Short mmCIF file of C-alpha atoms in Angstrom, two decimals:
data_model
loop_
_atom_site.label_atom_id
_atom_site.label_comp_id
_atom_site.label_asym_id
_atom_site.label_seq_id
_atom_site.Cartn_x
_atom_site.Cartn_y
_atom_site.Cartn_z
CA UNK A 10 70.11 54.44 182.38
CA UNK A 11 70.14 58.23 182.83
CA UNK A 12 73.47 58.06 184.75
CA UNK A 13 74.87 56.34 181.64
CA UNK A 14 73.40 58.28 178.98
CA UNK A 15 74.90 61.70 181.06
CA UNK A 16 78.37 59.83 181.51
CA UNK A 17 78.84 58.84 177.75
CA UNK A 18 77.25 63.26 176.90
CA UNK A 19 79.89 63.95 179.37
CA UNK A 20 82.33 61.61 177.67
CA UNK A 21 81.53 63.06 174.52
CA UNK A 22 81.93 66.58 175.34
CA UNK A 23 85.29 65.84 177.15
CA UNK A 24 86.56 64.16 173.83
CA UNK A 25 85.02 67.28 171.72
CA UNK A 26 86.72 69.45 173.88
CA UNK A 27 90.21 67.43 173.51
CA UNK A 28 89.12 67.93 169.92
CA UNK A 29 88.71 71.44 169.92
CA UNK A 30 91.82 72.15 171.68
CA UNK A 31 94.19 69.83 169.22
CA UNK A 32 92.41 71.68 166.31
CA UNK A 33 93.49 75.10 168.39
CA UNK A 34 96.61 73.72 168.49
CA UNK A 35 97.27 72.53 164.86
CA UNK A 36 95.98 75.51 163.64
CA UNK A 37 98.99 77.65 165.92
CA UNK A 38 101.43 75.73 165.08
CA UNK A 39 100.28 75.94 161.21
CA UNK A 40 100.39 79.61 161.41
CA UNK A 41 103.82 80.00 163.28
CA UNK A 42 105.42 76.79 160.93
CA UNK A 43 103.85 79.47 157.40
CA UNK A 44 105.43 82.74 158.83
CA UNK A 45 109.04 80.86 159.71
CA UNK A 46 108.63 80.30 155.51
CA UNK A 47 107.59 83.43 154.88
CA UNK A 48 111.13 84.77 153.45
CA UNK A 49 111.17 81.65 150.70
CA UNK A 50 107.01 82.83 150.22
CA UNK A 51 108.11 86.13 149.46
CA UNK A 52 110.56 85.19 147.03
CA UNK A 53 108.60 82.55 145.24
CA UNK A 54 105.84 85.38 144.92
CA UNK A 55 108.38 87.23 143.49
CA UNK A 56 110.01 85.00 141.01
CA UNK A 57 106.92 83.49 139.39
CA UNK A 58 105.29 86.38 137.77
CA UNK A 59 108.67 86.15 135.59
CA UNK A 60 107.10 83.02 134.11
CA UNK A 61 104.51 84.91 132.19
CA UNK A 62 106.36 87.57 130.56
CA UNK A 63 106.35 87.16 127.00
CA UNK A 64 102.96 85.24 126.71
CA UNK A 65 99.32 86.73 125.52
CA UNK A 66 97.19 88.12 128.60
CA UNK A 67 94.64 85.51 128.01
CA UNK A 68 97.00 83.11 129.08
CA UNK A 69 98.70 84.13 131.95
CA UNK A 70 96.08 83.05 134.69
CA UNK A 71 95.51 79.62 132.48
CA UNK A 72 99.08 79.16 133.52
CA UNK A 73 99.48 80.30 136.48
CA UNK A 74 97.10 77.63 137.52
CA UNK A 75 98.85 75.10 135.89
CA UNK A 76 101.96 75.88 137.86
CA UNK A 77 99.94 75.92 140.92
CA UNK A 78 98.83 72.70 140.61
CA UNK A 79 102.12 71.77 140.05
CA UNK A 80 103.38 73.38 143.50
CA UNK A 81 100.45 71.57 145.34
CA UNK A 82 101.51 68.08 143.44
CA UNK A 83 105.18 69.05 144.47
CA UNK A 84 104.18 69.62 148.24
CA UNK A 85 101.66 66.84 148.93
CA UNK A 86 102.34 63.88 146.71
CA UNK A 87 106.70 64.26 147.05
CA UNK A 88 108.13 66.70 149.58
CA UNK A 89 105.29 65.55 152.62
CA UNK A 90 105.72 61.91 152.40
CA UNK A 91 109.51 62.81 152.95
CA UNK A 92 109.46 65.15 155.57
CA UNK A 93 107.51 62.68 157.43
CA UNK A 94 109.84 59.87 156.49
CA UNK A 95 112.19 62.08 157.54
CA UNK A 96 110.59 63.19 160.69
CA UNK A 97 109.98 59.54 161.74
CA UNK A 98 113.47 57.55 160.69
CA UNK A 99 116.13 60.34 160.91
CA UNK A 100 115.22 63.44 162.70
CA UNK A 101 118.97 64.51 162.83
CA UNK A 102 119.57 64.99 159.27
CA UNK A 103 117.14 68.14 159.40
CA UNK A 104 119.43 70.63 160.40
CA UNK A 105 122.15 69.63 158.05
CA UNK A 106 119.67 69.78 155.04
CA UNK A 107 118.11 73.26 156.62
CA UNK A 108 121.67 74.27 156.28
CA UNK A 109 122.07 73.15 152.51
CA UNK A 110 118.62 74.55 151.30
CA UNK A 111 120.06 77.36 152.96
CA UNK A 112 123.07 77.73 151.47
CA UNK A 113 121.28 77.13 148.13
CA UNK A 114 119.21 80.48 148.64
CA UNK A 115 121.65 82.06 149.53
CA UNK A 116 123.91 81.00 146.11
CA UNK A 117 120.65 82.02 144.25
CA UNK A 118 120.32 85.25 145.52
CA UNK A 119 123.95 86.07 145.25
CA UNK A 120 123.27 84.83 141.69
CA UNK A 121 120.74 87.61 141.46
CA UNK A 122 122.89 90.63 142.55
CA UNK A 123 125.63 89.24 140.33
CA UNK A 124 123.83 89.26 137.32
CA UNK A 125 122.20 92.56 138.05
CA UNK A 126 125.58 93.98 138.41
CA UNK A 127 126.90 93.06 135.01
CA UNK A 128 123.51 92.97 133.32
CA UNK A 129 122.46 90.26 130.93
CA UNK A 130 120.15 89.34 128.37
CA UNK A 131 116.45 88.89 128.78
CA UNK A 132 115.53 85.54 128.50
CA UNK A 133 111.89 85.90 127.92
CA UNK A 134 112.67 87.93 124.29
CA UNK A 135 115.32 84.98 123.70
CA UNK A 136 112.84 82.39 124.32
CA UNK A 137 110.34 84.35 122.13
CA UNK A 138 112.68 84.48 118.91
CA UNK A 139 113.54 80.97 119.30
CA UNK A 140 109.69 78.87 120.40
CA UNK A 141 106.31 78.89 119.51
CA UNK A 142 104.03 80.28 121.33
CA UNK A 143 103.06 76.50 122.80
CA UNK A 144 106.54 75.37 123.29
CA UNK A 145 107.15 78.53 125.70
CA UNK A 146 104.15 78.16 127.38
CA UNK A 147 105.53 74.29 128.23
CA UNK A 148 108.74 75.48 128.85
CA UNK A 149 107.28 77.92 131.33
CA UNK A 150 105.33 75.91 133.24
CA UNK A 151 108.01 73.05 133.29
CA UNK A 152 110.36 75.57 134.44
CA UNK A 153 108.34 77.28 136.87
CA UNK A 154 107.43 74.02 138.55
CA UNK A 155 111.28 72.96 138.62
CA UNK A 156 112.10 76.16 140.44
CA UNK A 157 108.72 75.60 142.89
CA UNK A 158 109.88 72.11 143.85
CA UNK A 159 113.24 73.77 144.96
CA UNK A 160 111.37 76.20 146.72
CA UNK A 161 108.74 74.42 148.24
CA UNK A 162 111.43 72.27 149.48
CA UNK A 163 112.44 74.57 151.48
CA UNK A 164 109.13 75.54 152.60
CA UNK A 165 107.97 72.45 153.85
CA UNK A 166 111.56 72.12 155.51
CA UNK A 167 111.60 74.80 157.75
CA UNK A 168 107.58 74.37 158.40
CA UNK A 169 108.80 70.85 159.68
CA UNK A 170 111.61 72.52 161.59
CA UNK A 171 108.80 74.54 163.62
CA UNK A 172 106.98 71.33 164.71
CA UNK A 173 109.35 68.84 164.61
CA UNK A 174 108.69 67.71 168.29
CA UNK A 175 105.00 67.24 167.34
CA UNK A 176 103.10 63.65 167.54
CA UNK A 177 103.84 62.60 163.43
CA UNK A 178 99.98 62.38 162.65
CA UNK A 179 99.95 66.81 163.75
CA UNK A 180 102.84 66.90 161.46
CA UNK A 181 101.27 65.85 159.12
CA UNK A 182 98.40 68.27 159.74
CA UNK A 183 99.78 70.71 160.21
CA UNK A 184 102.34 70.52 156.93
CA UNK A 185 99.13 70.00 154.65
CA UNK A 186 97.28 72.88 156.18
CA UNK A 187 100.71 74.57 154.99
CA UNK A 188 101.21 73.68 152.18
CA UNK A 189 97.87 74.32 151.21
CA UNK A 190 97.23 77.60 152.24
CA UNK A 191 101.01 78.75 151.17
CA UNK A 192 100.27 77.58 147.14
CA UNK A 193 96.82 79.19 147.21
CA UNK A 194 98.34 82.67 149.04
CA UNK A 195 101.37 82.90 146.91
CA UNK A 196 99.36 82.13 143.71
CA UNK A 197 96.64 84.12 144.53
CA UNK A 198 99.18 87.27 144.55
CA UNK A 199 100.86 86.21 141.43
CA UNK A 200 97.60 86.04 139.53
CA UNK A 201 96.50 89.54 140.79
CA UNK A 202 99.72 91.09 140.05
CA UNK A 203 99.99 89.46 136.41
CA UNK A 204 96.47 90.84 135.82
CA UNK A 205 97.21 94.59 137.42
CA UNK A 206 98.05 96.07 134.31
CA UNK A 207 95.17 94.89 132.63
CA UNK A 208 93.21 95.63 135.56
CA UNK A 209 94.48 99.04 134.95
CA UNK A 210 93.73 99.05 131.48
CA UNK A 211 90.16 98.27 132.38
CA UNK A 212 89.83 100.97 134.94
CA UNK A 213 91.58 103.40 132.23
CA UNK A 214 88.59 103.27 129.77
CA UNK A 215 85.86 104.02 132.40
CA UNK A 216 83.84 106.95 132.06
CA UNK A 217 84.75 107.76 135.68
CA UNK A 218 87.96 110.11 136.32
CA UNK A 219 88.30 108.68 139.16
CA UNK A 220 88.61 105.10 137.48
CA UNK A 221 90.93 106.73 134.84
CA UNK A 222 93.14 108.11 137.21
CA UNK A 223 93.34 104.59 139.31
CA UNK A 224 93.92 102.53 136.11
CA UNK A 225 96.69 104.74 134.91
CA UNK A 226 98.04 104.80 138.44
CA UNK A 227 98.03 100.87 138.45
CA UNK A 228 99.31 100.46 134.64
CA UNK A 229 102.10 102.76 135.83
CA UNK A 230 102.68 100.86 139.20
CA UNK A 231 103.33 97.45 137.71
CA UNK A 232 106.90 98.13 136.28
CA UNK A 233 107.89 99.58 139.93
CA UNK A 234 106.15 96.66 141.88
CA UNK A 235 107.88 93.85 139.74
CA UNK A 236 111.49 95.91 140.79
CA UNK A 237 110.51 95.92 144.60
CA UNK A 238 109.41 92.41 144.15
CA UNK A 239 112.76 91.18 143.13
CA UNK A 240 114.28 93.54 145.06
CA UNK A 241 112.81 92.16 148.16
CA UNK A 242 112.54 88.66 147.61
CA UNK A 243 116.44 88.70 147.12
CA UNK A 244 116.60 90.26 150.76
CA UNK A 245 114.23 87.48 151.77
CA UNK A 246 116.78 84.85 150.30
CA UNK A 247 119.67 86.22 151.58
CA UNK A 248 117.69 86.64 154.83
CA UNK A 249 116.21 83.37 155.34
CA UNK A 250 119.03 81.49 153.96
CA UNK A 251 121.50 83.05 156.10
CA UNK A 252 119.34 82.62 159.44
CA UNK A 253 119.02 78.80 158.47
CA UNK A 254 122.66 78.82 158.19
CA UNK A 255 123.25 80.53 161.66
CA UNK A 256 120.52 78.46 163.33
CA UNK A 257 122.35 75.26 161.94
CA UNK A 258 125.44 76.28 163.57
CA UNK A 259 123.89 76.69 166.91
CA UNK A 260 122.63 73.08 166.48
CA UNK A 261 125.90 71.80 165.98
CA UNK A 262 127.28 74.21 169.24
CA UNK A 263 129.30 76.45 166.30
CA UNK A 264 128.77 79.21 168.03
CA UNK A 265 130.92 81.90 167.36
CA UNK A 266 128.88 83.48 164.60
CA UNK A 267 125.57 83.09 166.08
CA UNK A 268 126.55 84.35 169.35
CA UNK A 269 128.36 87.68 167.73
CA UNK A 270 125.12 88.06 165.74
CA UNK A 271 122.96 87.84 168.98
CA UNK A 272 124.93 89.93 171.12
CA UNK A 273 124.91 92.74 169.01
CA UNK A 274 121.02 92.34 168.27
CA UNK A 275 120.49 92.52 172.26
CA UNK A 276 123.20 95.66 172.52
CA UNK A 277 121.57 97.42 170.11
CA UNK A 278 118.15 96.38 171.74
CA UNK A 279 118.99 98.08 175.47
CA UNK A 280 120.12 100.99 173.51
CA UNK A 281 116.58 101.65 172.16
CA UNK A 282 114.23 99.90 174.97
CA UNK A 283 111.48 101.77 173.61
CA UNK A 284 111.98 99.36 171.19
CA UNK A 285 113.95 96.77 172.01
CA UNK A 286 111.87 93.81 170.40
CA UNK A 287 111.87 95.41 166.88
CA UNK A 288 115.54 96.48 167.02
CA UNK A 289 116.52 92.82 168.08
CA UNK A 290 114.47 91.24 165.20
CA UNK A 291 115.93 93.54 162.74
CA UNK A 292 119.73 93.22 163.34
CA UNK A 293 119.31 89.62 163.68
CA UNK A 294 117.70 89.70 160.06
CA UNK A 295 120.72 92.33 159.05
CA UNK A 296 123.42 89.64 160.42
CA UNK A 297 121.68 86.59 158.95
CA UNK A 298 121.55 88.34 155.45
CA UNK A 299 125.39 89.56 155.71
CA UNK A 300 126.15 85.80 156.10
CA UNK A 301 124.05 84.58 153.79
CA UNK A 302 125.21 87.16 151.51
CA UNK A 303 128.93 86.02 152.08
CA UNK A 304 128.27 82.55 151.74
CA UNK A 305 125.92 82.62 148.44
CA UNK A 306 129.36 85.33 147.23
CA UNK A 307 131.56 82.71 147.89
CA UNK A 308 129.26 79.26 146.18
CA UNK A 309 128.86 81.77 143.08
CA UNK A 310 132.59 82.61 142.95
CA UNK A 311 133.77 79.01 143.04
CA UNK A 312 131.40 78.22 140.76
CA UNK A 313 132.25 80.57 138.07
CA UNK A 314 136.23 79.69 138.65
CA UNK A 315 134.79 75.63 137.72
CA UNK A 316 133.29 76.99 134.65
CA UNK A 317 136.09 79.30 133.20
CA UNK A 318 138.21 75.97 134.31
#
């Protein structure tokens, strides 16, 4: 009886252990699946505090949620059940859609440039002049959501991309864990930021100077963060989209542009050994971006000819 009862606590601990180590596991693969989406994170950070411009500061968090909850419905109850459909029934059409979410990035942030270039109208005013107060809030949060599902699209995409050779039921894990932990970060951001000015305010009316000085540093900072915001998640775009691109033509053994890319990342990498690693990463991210930057030009430019036509 003792021999059994020590077998089946040995049996235990052995399947604990097991435990243990998949949970080890799922939570790696989480983390490296979250920073391969990082560049899309970045610019869905950056493009949602847009959504509250225009609307009364008691609002802004009350929406953000909203939208939130809308990114988690969009991850969980859509785009998981189809990556794992996906996963299960037709592994190979991953790269080609990697490729096309790709390309779409990269068309939005050559979209971006372009209209910075020529300079345009503000939509937030235009939608101020021309809706109540309640009709932009839904129009907001509809839009938002619409641009999230794009976006988390191509989240859960390239998280699936990382673990793709993973038993289905750690995919599934480990795309929840994702998706979870990506809506809360990015939304967690966006809240703070949206609230930094009147965080500032706040810290502006203290008796402290110390406060004062803080809360007028912040009020002040919040113009210049939302321009490095955009300014960086269009590098992200162009950077992530491009590298899906260049990875996709690896796949299919295209590989004139990814080899040229790579061979100048490891040239320029023996040049600096000191810091060889760094130097690699970055001129791959340089050459992705070029090409993404090329191929979003040349989506934009064919679709503008379609329109004047």
């Amino acid at each position: 009886m003792p021999s059994g009862l020590i077998a089946l606590l040995d049996d235990v601990a052995g399947i604990a252990k097991l435990t243990a180590t998949s949970l080890d596991d799922v939570a790696a693969a989480a983390g490296k699946a979250g920073s391969k989406a990082a560049g899309v994170v970045i610019d869905d950070t950056a493009v949602t505090p847009r959504y509250v411009m225009g609307l009364t500061p008691d609002r802004e968090l009350p929406i953000i949620w909203k939208i939130a909850r809308g990114s988690l419905r969009n991850k969980l109850l859509f785009l998981l059940p189809a990556a794992l459909l996906l996963s299960a029934f037709a592994p190979w059409l991953l790269p080609p859609l990697l490729m096309a979410g790709g390309a779409f990035l990269c068309f939005e942030a050559a979209e971006k440039l372009l209209e910075a270039v020529q300079g345009g109208h503000d939509p937030a005013e235009e939608a101020l002049a021309t809706h109540s107060s309640a009709e932009l809030e839904q129009q907001k949060v509809s839009g938002a959501i619409r641009t999230d599902f794009i976006l988390s699209g191509e989240i859960m995409a390239i998280a699936l991309g990382t673990v793709a050779t993973e038993p289905l039921w750690e995919q599934a894990v480990i795309l929840t864990v994702v998706a979870i932990l990506i809506t809360a970060g990015v939304y967690g951001v966006v809240g703070l930021i949206v609230k930094m000015d009147d965080i500032g305010l706040h810290l502006a009316e203290k008796s402290s100077a110390t406060a004062r000085t803080v809360g007028r540093g912040l009020v002040h900072a919040m113009p210049v963060l939302m321009k490095i915001l955009s300014v960086v998640g269009t590098a992200a775009m162009l950077w992530v989209g491009g590298g899906l691109i260049v990875h996709g033509l690896h796949e299919f053994h295209w590989d004139l542009i990814p080899g040229a890319i790579h061979s100048v990342a490891e040239s320029a990498a023996h040049a600096l050994p000191a810091a060889g690693s760094v130097i690699e990463w970055v001129v791959n991210a340089i050459g992705s971006g070029i090409i993404g930057l090329i191929i979003g030009g040349i989506i934009v430019a064919i679709l503008h000819l379609f329109k004047k036509h």
